[in-house]
PDB file of C-alpha atoms in Angstrom:
ATOM      1  CA  MET T   1     -71.000   8.011 -19.392  1.00 89.00           C
ATOM      2  CA  ARG T   2     -73.414  10.794 -18.763  1.00 90.00           C
ATOM      3  CA  GLU T   3     -76.043   8.307 -17.484  1.00 92.00           C
ATOM      4  CA  ALA T   4     -73.376   6.900 -14.993  1.00 92.00           C
ATOM      5  CA  LYS T   5     -72.313  10.340 -13.825  1.00 92.00           C
ATOM      6  CA  GLY T   6     -75.844  11.428 -13.426  1.00 93.00           C
ATOM      7  CA  LYS T   7     -76.245   8.634 -10.866  1.00 96.00           C
ATOM      8  CA  GLY T   8     -73.204   9.579  -9.050  1.00 95.00           C
ATOM      9  CA  ALA T   9     -70.483   7.373 -10.526  1.00 95.00           C
ATOM     10  CA  ARG T  10     -66.956   8.561 -10.952  1.00 95.00           C
ATOM     11  CA  SER T  11     -65.557   8.458 -14.520  1.00 95.00           C
ATOM     12  CA  LEU T  12     -62.250   7.754 -16.125  1.00 95.00           C
ATOM     13  CA  ALA T  13     -61.668   7.550 -19.900  1.00 95.00           C
ATOM     14  CA  ILE T  14     -58.944   5.344 -21.523  1.00 95.00           C
ATOM     15  CA  CYS T  15     -58.536   6.977 -24.860  1.00 93.00           C
ATOM     16  CA  ASN T  16     -56.190   7.422 -27.865  1.00 92.00           C
ATOM     17  CA  VAL T  17     -57.551  10.646 -29.235  1.00 88.00           C
ATOM     18  CA  VAL T  18     -56.672  13.792 -27.398  1.00 89.00           C
ATOM     19  CA  GLY T  19     -59.703  16.055 -26.893  1.00 88.00           C
ATOM     20  CA  SER T  20     -62.229  13.458 -27.916  1.00 88.00           C
ATOM     21  CA  MET T  21     -65.808  13.614 -26.440  1.00 89.00           C
ATOM     22  CA  ALA T  22     -65.077  10.913 -23.892  1.00 89.00           C
ATOM     23  CA  THR T  23     -62.089  12.863 -22.533  1.00 92.00           C
ATOM     24  CA  ARG T  24     -64.108  16.036 -22.290  1.00 93.00           C
ATOM     25  CA  GLU T  25     -66.856  14.297 -20.291  1.00 93.00           C
ATOM     26  CA  ALA T  26     -64.679  12.208 -17.938  1.00 94.00           C
ATOM     27  CA  GLU T  27     -63.285  13.415 -14.656  1.00 94.00           C
ATOM     28  CA  GLY T  28     -59.884  11.897 -15.636  1.00 94.00           C
ATOM     29  CA  THR T  29     -58.206  10.472 -18.632  1.00 95.00           C
ATOM     30  CA  ILE T  30     -55.485   7.883 -19.421  1.00 95.00           C
ATOM     31  CA  TYR T  31     -54.159   8.593 -23.014  1.00 95.00           C
ATOM     32  CA  THR T  32     -52.728   5.572 -24.726  1.00 94.00           C
ATOM     33  CA  HIS T  33     -50.723   7.709 -27.299  1.00 92.00           C
ATOM     34  CA  ALA T  34     -50.787   4.875 -29.851  1.00 92.00           C
ATOM     35  CA  GLY T  35     -50.779   7.333 -32.799  1.00 89.00           C
ATOM     36  CA  PRO T  36     -53.377   7.572 -35.459  1.00 86.00           C
ATOM     37  CA  GLU T  37     -55.277   4.307 -36.038  1.00 83.00           C
ATOM     38  CA  ILE T  38     -55.716   4.365 -39.850  1.00 84.00           C
ATOM     39  CA  GLY T  39     -58.036   1.448 -40.155  1.00 83.00           C
ATOM     40  CA  VAL T  40     -61.611   1.516 -38.839  1.00 83.00           C
ATOM     41  CA  ALA T  41     -61.268  -1.850 -36.986  1.00 84.00           C
ATOM     42  CA  SER T  42     -59.010  -1.156 -33.903  1.00 86.00           C
ATOM     43  CA  THR T  43     -55.629  -3.002 -33.582  1.00 89.00           C
ATOM     44  CA  LYS T  44     -52.902  -1.073 -31.920  1.00 91.00           C
ATOM     45  CA  ALA T  45     -55.431   1.018 -29.946  1.00 91.00           C
ATOM     46  CA  PHE T  46     -56.835  -2.245 -28.620  1.00 93.00           C
ATOM     47  CA  THR T  47     -53.476  -3.525 -27.325  1.00 93.00           C
ATOM     48  CA  THR T  48     -52.509  -0.159 -25.890  1.00 94.00           C
ATOM     49  CA  GLN T  49     -55.760  -0.076 -23.940  1.00 95.00           C
ATOM     50  CA  LEU T  50     -54.986  -3.447 -22.458  1.00 95.00           C
ATOM     51  CA  VAL T  51     -51.569  -2.034 -21.365  1.00 95.00           C
ATOM     52  CA  ALA T  52     -53.201   1.025 -19.851  1.00 96.00           C
ATOM     53  CA  LEU T  53     -55.661  -1.125 -17.973  1.00 95.00           C
ATOM     54  CA  TYR T  54     -52.818  -3.267 -16.725  1.00 95.00           C
ATOM     55  CA  LEU T  55     -50.899  -0.144 -15.470  1.00 94.00           C
ATOM     56  CA  PHE T  56     -54.152   1.186 -13.842  1.00 95.00           C
ATOM     57  CA  ALA T  57     -54.653  -2.151 -12.048  1.00 94.00           C
ATOM     58  CA  LEU T  58     -51.130  -2.070 -10.689  1.00 94.00           C
ATOM     59  CA  HIS T  59     -51.634   1.615  -9.546  1.00 94.00           C
ATOM     60  CA  LEU T  60     -54.839   0.542  -7.671  1.00 94.00           C
ATOM     61  CA  ALA T  61     -52.974  -2.401  -6.248  1.00 94.00           C
ATOM     62  CA  GLU T  62     -50.346  -0.061  -4.907  1.00 93.00           C
ATOM     63  CA  VAL T  63     -52.837   2.446  -3.395  1.00 94.00           C
ATOM     64  CA  ARG T  64     -54.920  -0.252  -1.820  1.00 95.00           C
ATOM     65  CA  GLY T  65     -51.895  -2.251  -0.602  1.00 93.00           C
ATOM     66  CA  THR T  66     -52.932  -5.593  -2.142  1.00 94.00           C
ATOM     67  CA  LEU T  67     -49.580  -6.216  -3.794  1.00 92.00           C
ATOM     68  CA  ASP T  68     -46.239  -5.757  -2.067  1.00 91.00           C
ATOM     69  CA  GLN T  69     -43.351  -3.881  -3.929  1.00 90.00           C
ATOM     70  CA  ASP T  70     -41.618  -7.041  -5.144  1.00 92.00           C
ATOM     71  CA  ALA T  71     -44.868  -8.352  -6.748  1.00 92.00           C
ATOM     72  CA  ARG T  72     -45.478  -4.920  -8.368  1.00 91.00           C
ATOM     73  CA  CYS T  73     -41.853  -4.885  -9.688  1.00 92.00           C
ATOM     74  CA  SER T  74     -42.225  -8.319 -11.127  1.00 92.00           C
ATOM     75  CA  HIS T  75     -45.378  -7.297 -13.065  1.00 93.00           C
ATOM     76  CA  LEU T  76     -43.630  -4.148 -14.302  1.00 93.00           C
ATOM     77  CA  GLU T  77     -40.595  -6.099 -15.470  1.00 94.00           C
ATOM     78  CA  GLY T  78     -42.871  -8.267 -17.661  1.00 92.00           C
ATOM     79  CA  LEU T  79     -44.475  -5.155 -19.047  1.00 94.00           C
ATOM     80  CA  MET T  80     -41.027  -3.668 -19.834  1.00 95.00           C
ATOM     81  CA  LYS T  81     -40.211  -6.747 -21.811  1.00 95.00           C
ATOM     82  CA  LEU T  82     -43.383  -6.705 -23.768  1.00 95.00           C
ATOM     83  CA  PRO T  83     -42.112  -4.773 -26.855  1.00 95.00           C
ATOM     84  CA  GLN T  84     -39.412  -7.407 -27.350  1.00 96.00           C
ATOM     85  CA  THR T  85     -41.988 -10.143 -26.800  1.00 96.00           C
ATOM     86  CA  LEU T  86     -44.327  -8.645 -29.350  1.00 95.00           C
ATOM     87  CA  GLU T  87     -41.465  -8.298 -31.894  1.00 96.00           C
ATOM     88  CA  GLU T  88     -40.702 -11.997 -31.399  1.00 96.00           C
ATOM     89  CA  THR T  89     -44.456 -12.647 -31.810  1.00 96.00           C
ATOM     90  CA  LEU T  90     -44.483 -10.867 -35.212  1.00 96.00           C
ATOM     91  CA  LYS T  91     -42.009 -13.360 -36.584  1.00 95.00           C
ATOM     92  CA  ALA T  92     -44.935 -15.691 -37.052  1.00 94.00           C
ATOM     93  CA  SER T  93     -46.524 -13.388 -39.731  1.00 95.00           C
ATOM     94  CA  LYS T  94     -45.466 -15.618 -42.645  1.00 95.00           C
ATOM     95  CA  GLN T  95     -46.825 -18.728 -40.868  1.00 95.00           C
ATOM     96  CA  VAL T  96     -50.119 -16.898 -40.188  1.00 97.00           C
ATOM     97  CA  GLU T  97     -50.270 -15.785 -43.805  1.00 97.00           C
ATOM     98  CA  ASP T  98     -49.908 -19.418 -45.009  1.00 96.00           C
ATOM     99  CA  ILE T  99     -52.677 -20.515 -42.657  1.00 96.00           C
ATOM    100  CA  ALA T 100     -54.930 -17.771 -43.996  1.00 97.00           C
ATOM    101  CA  ALA T 101     -54.256 -19.086 -47.563  1.00 96.00           C
ATOM    102  CA  ARG T 102     -55.694 -22.411 -46.359  1.00 95.00           C
ATOM    103  CA  PHE T 103     -58.769 -21.121 -44.646  1.00 96.00           C
ATOM    104  CA  TYR T 104     -59.813 -17.881 -46.359  1.00 96.00           C
ATOM    105  CA  ASN T 105     -62.754 -19.365 -48.266  1.00 96.00           C
ATOM    106  CA  ARG T 106     -64.413 -20.745 -45.128  1.00 96.00           C
ATOM    107  CA  SER T 107     -67.806 -19.209 -44.104  1.00 95.00           C
ATOM    108  CA  ASP T 108     -67.711 -19.868 -40.381  1.00 95.00           C
ATOM    109  CA  PHE T 109     -65.047 -19.769 -37.656  1.00 97.00           C
ATOM    110  CA  LEU T 110     -65.230 -20.713 -33.956  1.00 96.00           C
ATOM    111  CA  TYR T 111     -62.866 -19.137 -31.539  1.00 98.00           C
ATOM    112  CA  LEU T 112     -62.293 -20.769 -28.092  1.00 97.00           C
ATOM    113  CA  GLY T 113     -60.552 -19.408 -24.952  1.00 97.00           C
ATOM    114  CA  ARG T 114     -60.600 -19.927 -21.202  1.00 96.00           C
ATOM    115  CA  GLY T 115     -60.237 -17.529 -18.405  1.00 94.00           C
ATOM    116  CA  ILE T 116     -58.463 -14.319 -19.143  1.00 94.00           C
ATOM    117  CA  ASN T 117     -57.951 -15.406 -22.702  1.00 96.00           C
ATOM    118  CA  TYR T 118     -61.692 -15.796 -23.386  1.00 97.00           C
ATOM    119  CA  PRO T 119     -62.146 -12.055 -24.199  1.00 96.00           C
ATOM    120  CA  ILE T 120     -59.312 -12.381 -26.708  1.00 97.00           C
ATOM    121  CA  ALA T 121     -61.242 -15.207 -28.459  1.00 97.00           C
ATOM    122  CA  LEU T 122     -63.967 -12.623 -28.676  1.00 97.00           C
ATOM    123  CA  GLU T 123     -61.601 -10.039 -30.102  1.00 96.00           C
ATOM    124  CA  GLY T 124     -60.288 -12.552 -32.652  1.00 97.00           C
ATOM    125  CA  ALA T 125     -63.834 -13.326 -33.850  1.00 97.00           C
ATOM    126  CA  LEU T 126     -64.729  -9.737 -33.953  1.00 96.00           C
ATOM    127  CA  LYS T 127     -61.719  -8.830 -36.143  1.00 95.00           C
ATOM    128  CA  LEU T 128     -62.614 -11.634 -38.569  1.00 96.00           C
ATOM    129  CA  LYS T 129     -66.135 -10.424 -38.918  1.00 96.00           C
ATOM    130  CA  GLU T 130     -65.278  -6.782 -39.277  1.00 93.00           C
ATOM    131  CA  ILE T 131     -62.687  -6.968 -41.993  1.00 94.00           C
ATOM    132  CA  SER T 132     -63.261 -10.267 -43.892  1.00 95.00           C
ATOM    133  CA  TYR T 133     -67.108 -10.576 -43.502  1.00 95.00           C
ATOM    134  CA  ILE T 134     -66.833 -14.108 -42.372  1.00 96.00           C
ATOM    135  CA  HIS T 135     -69.204 -15.207 -39.655  1.00 96.00           C
ATOM    136  CA  ALA T 136     -67.186 -15.855 -36.470  1.00 96.00           C
ATOM    137  CA  GLU T 137     -68.153 -16.696 -32.920  1.00 95.00           C
ATOM    138  CA  GLY T 138     -65.977 -16.377 -29.796  1.00 96.00           C
ATOM    139  CA  TYR T 139     -67.006 -18.692 -26.985  1.00 96.00           C
ATOM    140  CA  PRO T 140     -65.776 -19.689 -23.542  1.00 96.00           C
ATOM    141  CA  ALA T 141     -64.194 -23.102 -24.142  1.00 95.00           C
ATOM    142  CA  GLY T 142     -65.730 -24.523 -21.062  1.00 92.00           C
ATOM    143  CA  GLU T 143     -69.188 -24.009 -22.591  1.00 93.00           C
ATOM    144  CA  MET T 144     -68.376 -25.381 -25.982  1.00 90.00           C
ATOM    145  CA  LYS T 145     -70.616 -28.366 -25.371  1.00 85.00           C
ATOM    146  CA  HIS T 146     -73.569 -26.097 -24.652  1.00 88.00           C
ATOM    147  CA  GLY T 147     -74.335 -25.368 -28.287  1.00 88.00           C
ATOM    148  CA  PRO T 148     -71.285 -24.513 -30.529  1.00 86.00           C
ATOM    149  CA  ILE T 149     -70.139 -28.132 -30.651  1.00 90.00           C
ATOM    150  CA  ALA T 150     -73.067 -28.917 -32.782  1.00 89.00           C
ATOM    151  CA  LEU T 151     -71.801 -26.657 -35.524  1.00 90.00           C
ATOM    152  CA  ILE T 152     -68.381 -28.268 -35.780  1.00 91.00           C
ATOM    153  CA  ASP T 153     -67.564 -30.266 -38.920  1.00 91.00           C
ATOM    154  CA  GLU T 154     -65.035 -30.536 -41.706  1.00 90.00           C
ATOM    155  CA  GLN T 155     -65.759 -27.013 -42.888  1.00 91.00           C
ATOM    156  CA  MET T 156     -65.473 -25.292 -39.442  1.00 93.00           C
ATOM    157  CA  PRO T 157     -62.018 -24.088 -38.450  1.00 95.00           C
ATOM    158  CA  VAL T 158     -61.684 -23.864 -34.660  1.00 97.00           C
ATOM    159  CA  VAL T 159     -59.132 -21.286 -33.334  1.00 97.00           C
ATOM    160  CA  ALA T 160     -58.067 -22.535 -29.866  1.00 97.00           C
ATOM    161  CA  LEU T 161     -56.138 -20.258 -27.521  1.00 97.00           C
ATOM    162  CA  ALA T 162     -54.108 -22.946 -25.660  1.00 96.00           C
ATOM    163  CA  THR T 163     -51.199 -21.273 -23.909  1.00 95.00           C
ATOM    164  CA  HIS T 164     -49.288 -23.132 -21.221  1.00 92.00           C
ATOM    165  CA  ASP T 165     -51.194 -22.006 -18.190  1.00 91.00           C
ATOM    166  CA  HIS T 166     -53.387 -23.473 -15.410  1.00 92.00           C
ATOM    167  CA  VAL T 167     -56.193 -24.378 -17.951  1.00 94.00           C
ATOM    168  CA  PHE T 168     -53.871 -25.855 -20.545  1.00 94.00           C
ATOM    169  CA  GLU T 169     -55.015 -29.476 -20.006  1.00 94.00           C
ATOM    170  CA  LYS T 170     -58.671 -28.400 -20.221  1.00 96.00           C
ATOM    171  CA  MET T 171     -57.979 -26.620 -23.549  1.00 95.00           C
ATOM    172  CA  GLN T 172     -56.366 -29.845 -24.791  1.00 95.00           C
ATOM    173  CA  GLY T 173     -59.604 -31.590 -23.981  1.00 95.00           C
ATOM    174  CA  ASN T 174     -61.624 -28.895 -25.996  1.00 95.00           C
ATOM    175  CA  ILE T 175     -59.296 -29.415 -28.928  1.00 95.00           C
ATOM    176  CA  GLN T 176     -59.696 -33.137 -28.814  1.00 94.00           C
ATOM    177  CA  GLU T 177     -63.522 -32.687 -28.698  1.00 93.00           C
ATOM    178  CA  ALA T 178     -63.388 -30.410 -31.793  1.00 94.00           C
ATOM    179  CA  LYS T 179     -61.102 -32.802 -33.700  1.00 93.00           C
ATOM    180  CA  ALA T 180     -63.456 -35.735 -32.983  1.00 92.00           C
ATOM    181  CA  ARG T 181     -66.109 -33.799 -34.765  1.00 92.00           C
ATOM    182  CA  GLY T 182     -64.028 -33.239 -37.823  1.00 91.00           C
ATOM    183  CA  GLY T 183     -63.056 -29.643 -37.181  1.00 91.00           C
ATOM    184  CA  SER T 184     -59.849 -28.146 -38.365  1.00 94.00           C
ATOM    185  CA  ILE T 185     -57.806 -26.707 -35.464  1.00 96.00           C
ATOM    186  CA  ILE T 186     -55.777 -23.514 -35.604  1.00 97.00           C
ATOM    187  CA  ALA T 187     -54.118 -23.586 -32.172  1.00 96.00           C
ATOM    188  CA  ILE T 188     -52.024 -20.849 -30.556  1.00 97.00           C
ATOM    189  CA  THR T 189     -49.691 -22.103 -27.823  1.00 95.00           C
ATOM    190  CA  THR T 190     -46.631 -21.090 -25.917  1.00 95.00           C
ATOM    191  CA  LYS T 191     -43.318 -21.579 -27.633  1.00 93.00           C
ATOM    192  CA  GLY T 192     -41.315 -24.559 -26.371  1.00 88.00           C
ATOM    193  CA  ASP T 193     -44.189 -26.741 -25.438  1.00 81.00           C
ATOM    194  CA  THR T 194     -44.554 -29.747 -27.839  1.00 87.00           C
ATOM    195  CA  THR T 195     -47.673 -31.188 -26.321  1.00 88.00           C
ATOM    196  CA  LEU T 196     -50.016 -29.887 -28.997  1.00 90.00           C
ATOM    197  CA  GLU T 197     -47.789 -30.940 -31.821  1.00 89.00           C
ATOM    198  CA  GLN T 198     -48.456 -34.503 -30.939  1.00 87.00           C
ATOM    199  CA  LEU T 199     -52.110 -33.863 -30.679  1.00 89.00           C
ATOM    200  CA  LEU T 200     -52.633 -32.021 -33.965  1.00 91.00           C
ATOM    201  CA  SER T 201     -52.616 -33.332 -37.542  1.00 88.00           C
ATOM    202  CA  LYS T 202     -50.076 -31.827 -39.953  1.00 86.00           C
ATOM    203  CA  ASP T 203     -52.574 -32.300 -42.791  1.00 87.00           C
ATOM    204  CA  THR T 204     -55.593 -30.657 -41.404  1.00 90.00           C
ATOM    205  CA  ASP T 205     -54.538 -28.535 -38.378  1.00 93.00           C
ATOM    206  CA  SER T 206     -52.242 -25.610 -37.816  1.00 95.00           C
ATOM    207  CA  LEU T 207     -50.085 -24.580 -34.852  1.00 95.00           C
ATOM    208  CA  ILE T 208     -48.853 -20.939 -34.074  1.00 96.00           C
ATOM    209  CA  THR T 209     -46.367 -20.455 -31.194  1.00 95.00           C
ATOM    210  CA  VAL T 210     -45.935 -17.244 -29.184  1.00 96.00           C
ATOM    211  CA  PRO T 211     -43.258 -16.336 -26.789  1.00 96.00           C
ATOM    212  CA  ALA T 212     -43.833 -17.105 -23.065  1.00 94.00           C
ATOM    213  CA  THR T 213     -44.846 -14.134 -20.877  1.00 93.00           C
ATOM    214  CA  ALA T 214     -46.662 -13.450 -17.637  1.00 91.00           C
ATOM    215  CA  PRO T 215     -50.176 -14.850 -17.651  1.00 91.00           C
ATOM    216  CA  LEU T 216     -51.848 -11.528 -17.188  1.00 93.00           C
ATOM    217  CA  LEU T 217     -49.945 -10.260 -20.278  1.00 95.00           C
ATOM    218  CA  MET T 218     -50.674 -13.187 -22.502  1.00 96.00           C
ATOM    219  CA  PRO T 219     -53.886 -11.556 -23.870  1.00 96.00           C
ATOM    220  CA  ILE T 220     -51.861  -8.786 -25.392  1.00 96.00           C
ATOM    221  CA  VAL T 221     -49.447 -11.239 -27.033  1.00 97.00           C
ATOM    222  CA  LEU T 222     -52.294 -13.514 -28.320  1.00 97.00           C
ATOM    223  CA  SER T 223     -54.070 -10.564 -29.884  1.00 96.00           C
ATOM    224  CA  ILE T 224     -51.350 -10.085 -32.461  1.00 96.00           C
ATOM    225  CA  PRO T 225     -51.631 -13.416 -34.314  1.00 97.00           C
ATOM    226  CA  LEU T 226     -55.398 -13.140 -34.231  1.00 97.00           C
ATOM    227  CA  GLN T 227     -55.310  -9.741 -35.761  1.00 96.00           C
ATOM    228  CA  LEU T 228     -52.790 -10.900 -38.452  1.00 96.00           C
ATOM    229  CA  LEU T 229     -55.004 -13.836 -39.236  1.00 97.00           C
ATOM    230  CA  SER T 230     -58.000 -11.543 -39.838  1.00 96.00           C
ATOM    231  CA  TYR T 231     -55.859  -9.212 -41.931  1.00 96.00           C
ATOM    232  CA  TYR T 232     -54.376 -11.994 -44.230  1.00 97.00           C
ATOM    233  CA  ILE T 233     -57.749 -13.611 -44.691  1.00 97.00           C
ATOM    234  CA  ALA T 234     -59.375 -10.282 -45.632  1.00 96.00           C
ATOM    235  CA  VAL T 235     -56.592  -9.470 -48.090  1.00 96.00           C
ATOM    236  CA  ARG T 236     -57.017 -12.905 -49.693  1.00 96.00           C
ATOM    237  CA  ARG T 237     -60.761 -12.253 -50.037  1.00 96.00           C
ATOM    238  CA  GLY T 238     -60.220  -8.910 -51.725  1.00 96.00           C
ATOM    239  CA  CYS T 239     -61.713  -6.941 -48.896  1.00 93.00           C
ATOM    240  CA  ASP T 240     -60.818  -3.289 -47.998  1.00 90.00           C
ATOM    241  CA  VAL T 241     -59.023  -3.893 -44.726  1.00 89.00           C
ATOM    242  CA  ASP T 242     -58.886  -0.284 -43.629  1.00 87.00           C
ATOM    243  CA  GLN T 243     -62.427   0.712 -44.568  1.00 85.00           C
ATOM    244  CA  PRO T 244     -64.719  -2.290 -43.995  1.00 84.00           C
ATOM    245  CA  ARG T 245     -68.262  -1.971 -45.361  1.00 85.00           C
ATOM    246  CA  ASN T 246     -71.021  -0.711 -42.966  1.00 79.00           C
ATOM    247  CA  LEU T 247     -68.546   0.344 -40.186  1.00 78.00           C
ATOM    248  CA  ALA T 248     -67.680   3.856 -39.035  1.00 73.00           C
ATOM    249  CA  LYS T 249     -64.683   5.088 -37.043  1.00 68.00           C
ATOM    250  CA  SER T 250     -67.015   6.720 -34.506  1.00 68.00           C
ATOM    251  CA  VAL T 251     -70.533   5.817 -33.554  1.00 66.00           C
ATOM    252  CA  THR T 252     -72.736   8.849 -32.894  1.00 63.00           C
ATOM    253  CA  VAL T 253     -76.168   7.135 -32.377  1.00 65.00           C
ATOM    254  CA  GLU T 254     -77.371   4.826 -29.675  1.00 66.00           C
TER     255      GLU T 254
END
């Protein structure tokens, strides 16, 4: 931040901790007010940051005139419904726990997502690495054939973010490719769509459904089952979920 400011950049901090170094250095701050994050690996702070960025984008759209009032209201309505949507999502906890019981002893995971959901594949892989010490890799699904597909076999679970959006059919293709190599699929899809049920095997694959929401809000919804999967796998492996080894709450060195 200091380097950017020294070169003339404006600075804005999105932060959960009042009075932290970033807020003191920045010209402006958006506080997420998520409450204390007990665990070292961020969960609720991550999702509230996504909400803050969403609101910030809507504000910029209003200032720049790139969205009309009706469009902004539509986005805000989806945001207002988000707490209820996340409560519905949490009902999958028991199912996710059962999936964790099947896969907790694996040594490698591959997470695939497309478009706006690709960063959530990275987040899911990061959480699994941080608290369960399992090697996990997040990858853009469209580039799966450029390397990661060589790793897929019967011992490699593939977590596929395949919600019902404009890239859904392409994600189906990625799932079929992974299954053809023997991979076990853990697919997360939109509730009410039965397409993946017909594609997946009840013996080797798993399907998690989440409530439908606006495409730009889906990353927030998807992060919940991925965080739960990491949590339940870590607990099964006897790991300290709140204090993972080698990690610190704040990093003070470059």
